PDB file of N, CA and C in Angstrom:
ATOM      1  N   UNK A   1      29.977 114.803-106.286  1.00 47.00           N
ATOM      2  CA  UNK A   1      30.532 114.800-104.989  1.00 47.00           C
ATOM      3  C   UNK A   1      30.539 116.505-104.661  1.00 47.00           C
ATOM      4  N   UNK A   2      29.701 117.123-103.722  1.00 60.00           N
ATOM      5  CA  UNK A   2      29.833 118.379-103.297  1.00 60.00           C
ATOM      6  C   UNK A   2      31.293 118.508-102.620  1.00 60.00           C
ATOM      7  N   UNK A   3      31.727 119.758-102.767  1.00 68.00           N
ATOM      8  CA  UNK A   3      33.129 119.805-102.127  1.00 68.00           C
ATOM      9  C   UNK A   3      33.076 119.895-100.429  1.00 68.00           C
ATOM     10  N   UNK A   4      33.748 118.997 -99.681  1.00 77.00           N
ATOM     11  CA  UNK A   4      33.910 119.112 -98.318  1.00 77.00           C
ATOM     12  C   UNK A   4      34.282 120.341 -97.710  1.00 77.00           C
ATOM     13  N   UNK A   5      33.281 120.715 -96.772  1.00 80.00           N
ATOM     14  CA  UNK A   5      33.372 122.316 -96.195  1.00 80.00           C
ATOM     15  C   UNK A   5      33.637 121.964 -95.045  1.00 80.00           C
ATOM     16  N   UNK A   6      33.879 120.634 -94.079  1.00 86.00           N
ATOM     17  CA  UNK A   6      34.099 120.546 -92.840  1.00 86.00           C
ATOM     18  C   UNK A   6      35.368 119.485 -92.839  1.00 86.00           C
ATOM     19  N   UNK A   7      36.155 119.588 -91.605  1.00 92.00           N
ATOM     20  CA  UNK A   7      37.082 118.543 -91.490  1.00 92.00           C
ATOM     21  C   UNK A   7      36.834 117.320 -91.456  1.00 92.00           C
ATOM     22  N   UNK A   8      35.574 117.120 -90.853  1.00 93.00           N
ATOM     23  CA  UNK A   8      34.734 115.756 -90.821  1.00 93.00           C
ATOM     24  C   UNK A   8      34.328 115.052 -92.158  1.00 93.00           C
ATOM     25  N   UNK A   9      34.200 116.138 -93.142  1.00 89.00           N
ATOM     26  CA  UNK A   9      33.912 115.720 -94.528  1.00 89.00           C
ATOM     27  C   UNK A   9      35.140 115.371 -95.296  1.00 89.00           C
ATOM     28  N   UNK A  10      36.301 115.985 -95.007  1.00 93.00           N
ATOM     29  CA  UNK A  10      37.684 115.709 -95.675  1.00 93.00           C
ATOM     30  C   UNK A  10      38.332 114.308 -95.232  1.00 93.00           C
ATOM     31  N   UNK A  11      38.109 114.039 -93.833  1.00 95.00           N
ATOM     32  CA  UNK A  11      38.675 112.916 -93.231  1.00 95.00           C
ATOM     33  C   UNK A  11      38.771 111.480 -94.279  1.00 95.00           C
ATOM     34  N   UNK A  12      37.456 111.054 -94.725  1.00 95.00           N
ATOM     35  CA  UNK A  12      37.556 110.007 -95.343  1.00 95.00           C
ATOM     36  C   UNK A  12      38.239 109.977 -96.786  1.00 95.00           C
ATOM     37  N   UNK A  13      38.079 111.182 -97.450  1.00 92.00           N
ATOM     38  CA  UNK A  13      38.824 111.342 -98.571  1.00 92.00           C
ATOM     39  C   UNK A  13      40.315 111.490 -98.211  1.00 92.00           C
ATOM     40  N   UNK A  14      40.904 112.183 -97.507  1.00 96.00           N
ATOM     41  CA  UNK A  14      42.364 112.238 -97.051  1.00 96.00           C
ATOM     42  C   UNK A  14      43.029 110.868 -96.586  1.00 96.00           C
ATOM     43  N   UNK A  15      41.969 110.179 -95.909  1.00 97.00           N
ATOM     44  CA  UNK A  15      42.493 108.892 -95.354  1.00 97.00           C
ATOM     45  C   UNK A  15      42.679 107.916 -96.766  1.00 97.00           C
ATOM     46  N   UNK A  16      41.659 107.847 -97.581  1.00 97.00           N
ATOM     47  CA  UNK A  16      42.033 107.167 -98.706  1.00 97.00           C
ATOM     48  C   UNK A  16      43.018 107.725 -99.402  1.00 97.00           C
ATOM     49  N   UNK A  17      43.501 108.689 -99.497  1.00 97.00           N
ATOM     50  CA  UNK A  17      44.730 109.290-100.126  1.00 97.00           C
ATOM     51  C   UNK A  17      45.809 108.847 -99.360  1.00 97.00           C
ATOM     52  N   UNK A  18      45.875 108.903 -98.164  1.00 98.00           N
ATOM     53  CA  UNK A  18      47.021 108.565 -97.524  1.00 98.00           C
ATOM     54  C   UNK A  18      47.266 106.944 -97.376  1.00 98.00           C
ATOM     55  N   UNK A  19      46.086 106.121 -97.651  1.00 98.00           N
ATOM     56  CA  UNK A  19      46.441 104.630 -98.007  1.00 98.00           C
ATOM     57  C   UNK A  19      47.090 104.422 -99.102  1.00 98.00           C
ATOM     58  N   UNK A  20      46.652 105.218-100.401  1.00 98.00           N
ATOM     59  CA  UNK A  20      47.229 104.958-101.581  1.00 98.00           C
ATOM     60  C   UNK A  20      48.932 105.430-101.406  1.00 98.00           C
ATOM     61  N   UNK A  21      49.059 106.525-101.159  1.00 98.00           N
ATOM     62  CA  UNK A  21      49.844 107.565-101.094  1.00 98.00           C
ATOM     63  C   UNK A  21      51.311 106.538-100.164  1.00 98.00           C
ATOM     64  N   UNK A  22      50.986 105.850 -99.069  1.00 97.00           N
ATOM     65  CA  UNK A  22      51.876 105.318 -98.184  1.00 97.00           C
ATOM     66  C   UNK A  22      52.521 104.038 -98.806  1.00 97.00           C
ATOM     67  N   UNK A  23      51.965 103.380 -99.744  1.00 97.00           N
ATOM     68  CA  UNK A  23      52.147 102.435-100.719  1.00 97.00           C
ATOM     69  C   UNK A  23      53.216 102.708-101.803  1.00 97.00           C
ATOM     70  N   UNK A  24      53.385 103.967-101.794  1.00 98.00           N
ATOM     71  CA  UNK A  24      54.397 104.300-102.923  1.00 98.00           C
ATOM     72  C   UNK A  24      55.962 104.749-102.653  1.00 98.00           C
ATOM     73  N   UNK A  25      56.780 104.721-103.439  1.00 97.00           N
ATOM     74  CA  UNK A  25      58.134 105.169-102.927  1.00 97.00           C
ATOM     75  C   UNK A  25      58.058 106.591-102.192  1.00 97.00           C
ATOM     76  N   UNK A  26      57.517 107.556-102.925  1.00 97.00           N
ATOM     77  CA  UNK A  26      57.331 108.923-102.269  1.00 97.00           C
ATOM     78  C   UNK A  26      56.627 108.852-101.242  1.00 97.00           C
ATOM     79  N   UNK A  27      55.707 107.982-100.820  1.00 97.00           N
ATOM     80  CA  UNK A  27      55.074 108.103 -99.402  1.00 97.00           C
ATOM     81  C   UNK A  27      55.942 107.428 -98.380  1.00 97.00           C
ATOM     82  N   UNK A  28      56.816 106.588 -98.826  1.00 95.00           N
ATOM     83  CA  UNK A  28      57.699 106.123 -97.755  1.00 95.00           C
ATOM     84  C   UNK A  28      58.603 107.156 -97.352  1.00 95.00           C
ATOM     85  N   UNK A  29      58.891 108.201 -98.106  1.00 96.00           N
ATOM     86  CA  UNK A  29      59.735 109.351 -97.813  1.00 96.00           C
ATOM     87  C   UNK A  29      58.967 110.758 -97.360  1.00 96.00           C
ATOM     88  N   UNK A  30      57.483 110.624 -97.243  1.00 98.00           N
ATOM     89  CA  UNK A  30      56.732 111.810 -96.903  1.00 98.00           C
ATOM     90  C   UNK A  30      56.684 111.736 -95.381  1.00 98.00           C
ATOM     91  N   UNK A  31      56.954 112.962 -94.830  1.00 98.00           N
ATOM     92  CA  UNK A  31      57.047 113.142 -93.307  1.00 98.00           C
ATOM     93  C   UNK A  31      55.423 113.828 -92.968  1.00 98.00           C
ATOM     94  N   UNK A  32      55.314 114.752 -93.519  1.00 98.00           N
ATOM     95  CA  UNK A  32      53.809 115.379 -93.460  1.00 98.00           C
ATOM     96  C   UNK A  32      53.191 115.347 -94.527  1.00 98.00           C
ATOM     97  N   UNK A  33      51.754 115.154 -94.238  1.00 98.00           N
ATOM     98  CA  UNK A  33      50.750 115.153 -95.350  1.00 98.00           C
ATOM     99  C   UNK A  33      49.452 116.245 -94.985  1.00 98.00           C
ATOM    100  N   UNK A  34      49.462 116.890 -95.877  1.00 96.00           N
ATOM    101  CA  UNK A  34      48.475 117.905 -95.837  1.00 96.00           C
ATOM    102  C   UNK A  34      47.412 117.594 -96.954  1.00 96.00           C
ATOM    103  N   UNK A  35      46.060 117.674 -96.588  1.00 93.00           N
ATOM    104  CA  UNK A  35      45.008 117.433 -97.629  1.00 93.00           C
ATOM    105  C   UNK A  35      43.960 118.674 -97.424  1.00 93.00           C
ATOM    106  N   UNK A  36      43.532 119.246 -98.545  1.00 90.00           N
ATOM    107  CA  UNK A  36      42.777 120.209 -98.686  1.00 90.00           C
ATOM    108  C   UNK A  36      41.514 120.388 -99.658  1.00 90.00           C
ATOM    109  N   UNK A  37      40.744 121.045 -99.593  1.00 86.00           N
ATOM    110  CA  UNK A  37      39.641 121.433-100.434  1.00 86.00           C
ATOM    111  C   UNK A  37      40.011 122.553-101.261  1.00 86.00           C
ATOM    112  N   UNK A  38      40.927 123.129-101.592  1.00 76.00           N
ATOM    113  CA  UNK A  38      41.137 124.407-102.038  1.00 76.00           C
ATOM    114  C   UNK A  38      41.198 124.717-103.469  1.00 76.00           C
ATOM    115  N   UNK A  39      40.308 123.763-104.296  1.00 68.00           N
ATOM    116  CA  UNK A  39      39.997 123.916-105.416  1.00 68.00           C
ATOM    117  C   UNK A  39      39.482 125.276-105.917  1.00 68.00           C
ATOM    118  N   UNK A  40      39.482 125.797-107.297  1.00 65.00           N
ATOM    119  CA  UNK A  40      39.139 126.989-107.501  1.00 65.00           C
ATOM    120  C   UNK A  40      37.455 127.103-107.503  1.00 65.00           C
ATOM    121  N   UNK A  41      36.622 126.114-107.377  1.00 69.00           N
ATOM    122  CA  UNK A  41      35.060 126.340-107.000  1.00 69.00           C
ATOM    123  C   UNK A  41      35.128 126.342-105.726  1.00 69.00           C
ATOM    124  N   UNK A  42      35.911 126.312-104.766  1.00 71.00           N
ATOM    125  CA  UNK A  42      35.462 126.382-103.240  1.00 71.00           C
ATOM    126  C   UNK A  42      35.601 127.977-102.884  1.00 71.00           C
ATOM    127  N   UNK A  43      34.655 128.339-102.214  1.00 75.00           N
ATOM    128  CA  UNK A  43      34.801 129.979-101.574  1.00 75.00           C
ATOM    129  C   UNK A  43      35.669 129.833-100.480  1.00 75.00           C
ATOM    130  N   UNK A  44      36.339 130.777-100.069  1.00 75.00           N
ATOM    131  CA  UNK A  44      37.449 131.047 -99.062  1.00 75.00           C
ATOM    132  C   UNK A  44      36.743 130.869 -97.938  1.00 75.00           C
ATOM    133  N   UNK A  45      35.787 131.021 -97.668  1.00 78.00           N
ATOM    134  CA  UNK A  45      35.192 130.590 -96.418  1.00 78.00           C
ATOM    135  C   UNK A  45      34.773 129.159 -96.221  1.00 78.00           C
ATOM    136  N   UNK A  46      34.818 128.496 -97.171  1.00 80.00           N
ATOM    137  CA  UNK A  46      34.446 127.109 -96.932  1.00 80.00           C
ATOM    138  C   UNK A  46      35.603 126.306 -97.322  1.00 80.00           C
ATOM    139  N   UNK A  47      36.825 126.786 -97.045  1.00 85.00           N
ATOM    140  CA  UNK A  47      38.215 126.012 -97.323  1.00 85.00           C
ATOM    141  C   UNK A  47      38.652 125.158 -96.115  1.00 85.00           C
ATOM    142  N   UNK A  48      38.967 124.045 -96.288  1.00 89.00           N
ATOM    143  CA  UNK A  48      39.288 123.236 -95.311  1.00 89.00           C
ATOM    144  C   UNK A  48      40.613 122.867 -95.791  1.00 89.00           C
ATOM    145  N   UNK A  49      41.527 122.535 -94.362  1.00 92.00           N
ATOM    146  CA  UNK A  49      42.892 121.682 -94.417  1.00 92.00           C
ATOM    147  C   UNK A  49      43.009 120.896 -93.218  1.00 92.00           C
ATOM    148  N   UNK A  50      43.534 119.895 -93.623  1.00 96.00           N
ATOM    149  CA  UNK A  50      43.642 118.899 -92.175  1.00 96.00           C
ATOM    150  C   UNK A  50      45.012 118.251 -92.564  1.00 96.00           C
ATOM    151  N   UNK A  51      45.722 117.865 -91.514  1.00 97.00           N
ATOM    152  CA  UNK A  51      47.237 117.461 -91.870  1.00 97.00           C
ATOM    153  C   UNK A  51      47.608 116.320 -90.747  1.00 97.00           C
ATOM    154  N   UNK A  52      48.210 115.359 -91.326  1.00 98.00           N
ATOM    155  CA  UNK A  52      48.868 114.447 -90.346  1.00 98.00           C
ATOM    156  C   UNK A  52      50.394 115.007 -90.401  1.00 98.00           C
ATOM    157  N   UNK A  53      50.863 115.403 -88.999  1.00 97.00           N
ATOM    158  CA  UNK A  53      52.137 115.991 -88.894  1.00 97.00           C
ATOM    159  C   UNK A  53      53.153 114.834 -88.704  1.00 97.00           C
ATOM    160  N   UNK A  54      52.758 113.610 -88.628  1.00 98.00           N
ATOM    161  CA  UNK A  54      53.714 112.392 -88.398  1.00 98.00           C
ATOM    162  C   UNK A  54      53.325 111.337 -89.502  1.00 98.00           C
ATOM    163  N   UNK A  55      52.742 111.724 -90.619  1.00 98.00           N
ATOM    164  CA  UNK A  55      52.836 110.802 -91.686  1.00 98.00           C
ATOM    165  C   UNK A  55      53.784 109.582 -91.475  1.00 98.00           C
ATOM    166  N   UNK A  56      54.975 109.955 -91.541  1.00 97.00           N
ATOM    167  CA  UNK A  56      56.078 108.850 -91.454  1.00 97.00           C
ATOM    168  C   UNK A  56      55.841 107.772 -90.485  1.00 97.00           C
ATOM    169  N   UNK A  57      55.198 108.141 -89.382  1.00 97.00           N
ATOM    170  CA  UNK A  57      55.004 107.074 -88.372  1.00 97.00           C
ATOM    171  C   UNK A  57      53.851 106.315 -88.308  1.00 97.00           C
ATOM    172  N   UNK A  58      52.895 106.663 -89.112  1.00 97.00           N
ATOM    173  CA  UNK A  58      51.514 106.077 -89.265  1.00 97.00           C
ATOM    174  C   UNK A  58      51.560 104.998 -90.127  1.00 97.00           C
ATOM    175  N   UNK A  59      50.965 103.770 -89.893  1.00 97.00           N
ATOM    176  CA  UNK A  59      50.733 103.059 -91.326  1.00 97.00           C
ATOM    177  C   UNK A  59      50.213 103.076 -92.102  1.00 97.00           C
ATOM    178  N   UNK A  60      48.845 103.867 -92.013  1.00 97.00           N
ATOM    179  CA  UNK A  60      48.001 104.131 -93.089  1.00 97.00           C
ATOM    180  C   UNK A  60      47.852 102.674 -93.810  1.00 97.00           C
ATOM    181  N   UNK A  61      47.268 101.662 -93.183  1.00 96.00           N
ATOM    182  CA  UNK A  61      46.945 100.351 -93.570  1.00 96.00           C
ATOM    183  C   UNK A  61      45.691  99.894 -93.378  1.00 96.00           C
ATOM    184  N   UNK A  62      44.828 100.682 -92.469  1.00 94.00           N
ATOM    185  CA  UNK A  62      43.513 100.314 -91.952  1.00 94.00           C
ATOM    186  C   UNK A  62      43.703  99.556 -90.532  1.00 94.00           C
ATOM    187  N   UNK A  63      44.705  99.781 -89.794  1.00 94.00           N
ATOM    188  CA  UNK A  63      45.061  99.325 -88.498  1.00 94.00           C
ATOM    189  C   UNK A  63      45.330 100.421 -87.840  1.00 94.00           C
ATOM    190  N   UNK A  64      44.838 100.589 -86.698  1.00 88.00           N
ATOM    191  CA  UNK A  64      44.163  99.693 -85.856  1.00 88.00           C
ATOM    192  C   UNK A  64      42.556  99.798 -86.381  1.00 88.00           C
ATOM    193  N   UNK A  65      41.875 100.813 -86.920  1.00 96.00           N
ATOM    194  CA  UNK A  65      40.819 101.065 -87.532  1.00 96.00           C
ATOM    195  C   UNK A  65      40.576 102.061 -88.244  1.00 96.00           C
ATOM    196  N   UNK A  66      39.662 102.371 -89.259  1.00 96.00           N
ATOM    197  CA  UNK A  66      39.474 103.593 -89.922  1.00 96.00           C
ATOM    198  C   UNK A  66      39.164 104.889 -89.243  1.00 96.00           C
ATOM    199  N   UNK A  67      38.221 104.505 -87.958  1.00 96.00           N
ATOM    200  CA  UNK A  67      37.608 105.551 -87.264  1.00 96.00           C
ATOM    201  C   UNK A  67      39.093 106.200 -86.338  1.00 96.00           C
ATOM    202  N   UNK A  68      40.125 105.405 -86.074  1.00 97.00           N
ATOM    203  CA  UNK A  68      41.521 105.719 -85.487  1.00 97.00           C
ATOM    204  C   UNK A  68      42.200 106.540 -86.426  1.00 97.00           C
ATOM    205  N   UNK A  69      42.276 106.092 -87.790  1.00 98.00           N
ATOM    206  CA  UNK A  69      42.929 106.923 -88.741  1.00 98.00           C
ATOM    207  C   UNK A  69      42.090 108.106 -88.989  1.00 98.00           C
ATOM    208  N   UNK A  70      40.850 108.446 -88.850  1.00 97.00           N
ATOM    209  CA  UNK A  70      40.140 109.675 -89.162  1.00 97.00           C
ATOM    210  C   UNK A  70      40.722 110.623 -87.989  1.00 97.00           C
ATOM    211  N   UNK A  71      40.818 110.041 -86.919  1.00 97.00           N
ATOM    212  CA  UNK A  71      41.245 111.128 -85.541  1.00 97.00           C
ATOM    213  C   UNK A  71      42.670 111.431 -85.435  1.00 97.00           C
ATOM    214  N   UNK A  72      43.642 110.856 -86.641  1.00 98.00           N
ATOM    215  CA  UNK A  72      44.857 111.236 -86.736  1.00 98.00           C
ATOM    216  C   UNK A  72      44.611 112.914 -87.369  1.00 98.00           C
ATOM    217  N   UNK A  73      43.811 113.104 -88.196  1.00 98.00           N
ATOM    218  CA  UNK A  73      43.916 114.272 -88.941  1.00 98.00           C
ATOM    219  C   UNK A  73      43.497 115.502 -88.152  1.00 98.00           C
ATOM    220  N   UNK A  74      44.413 116.505 -88.092  1.00 97.00           N
ATOM    221  CA  UNK A  74      44.100 117.635 -87.535  1.00 97.00           C
ATOM    222  C   UNK A  74      43.885 118.925 -88.264  1.00 97.00           C
ATOM    223  N   UNK A  75      42.732 119.340 -87.841  1.00 96.00           N
ATOM    224  CA  UNK A  75      42.234 120.709 -88.573  1.00 96.00           C
ATOM    225  C   UNK A  75      43.294 121.799 -88.582  1.00 96.00           C
ATOM    226  N   UNK A  76      43.556 122.475 -89.673  1.00 93.00           N
ATOM    227  CA  UNK A  76      44.515 123.661 -89.619  1.00 93.00           C
ATOM    228  C   UNK A  76      43.703 124.806 -90.213  1.00 93.00           C
ATOM    229  N   UNK A  77      44.098 126.207 -89.828  1.00 86.00           N
ATOM    230  CA  UNK A  77      43.300 127.357 -90.956  1.00 86.00           C
ATOM    231  C   UNK A  77      44.191 127.228 -92.247  1.00 86.00           C
ATOM    232  N   UNK A  78      43.502 127.081 -93.328  1.00 72.00           N
ATOM    233  CA  UNK A  78      44.027 127.327 -94.732  1.00 72.00           C
ATOM    234  C   UNK A  78      44.928 128.538 -94.900  1.00 72.00           C
ATOM    235  N   UNK A  79      45.658 128.604 -95.392  1.00 69.00           N
ATOM    236  CA  UNK A  79      46.550 129.926 -95.698  1.00 69.00           C
ATOM    237  C   UNK A  79      45.596 130.862 -96.807  1.00 69.00           C
TER     238      UNK A  79
END
């Protein structure tokens, strides 16, 4: 898979991560979740960071819909 270079490219991946994490013990204690594509092969100008600043309050179980979950993610400038 090519590296995601836009927030909309990263949202499905981040949502899958959030679904898996929420089911874990550490996920139950996580307040904020950031997901990025800052791997070594990604050029600085293509870096993407999205965040759920209220991860603990969101169910991350597919309700009400996947599209609604995509909308939770807020793009942030990467450091």
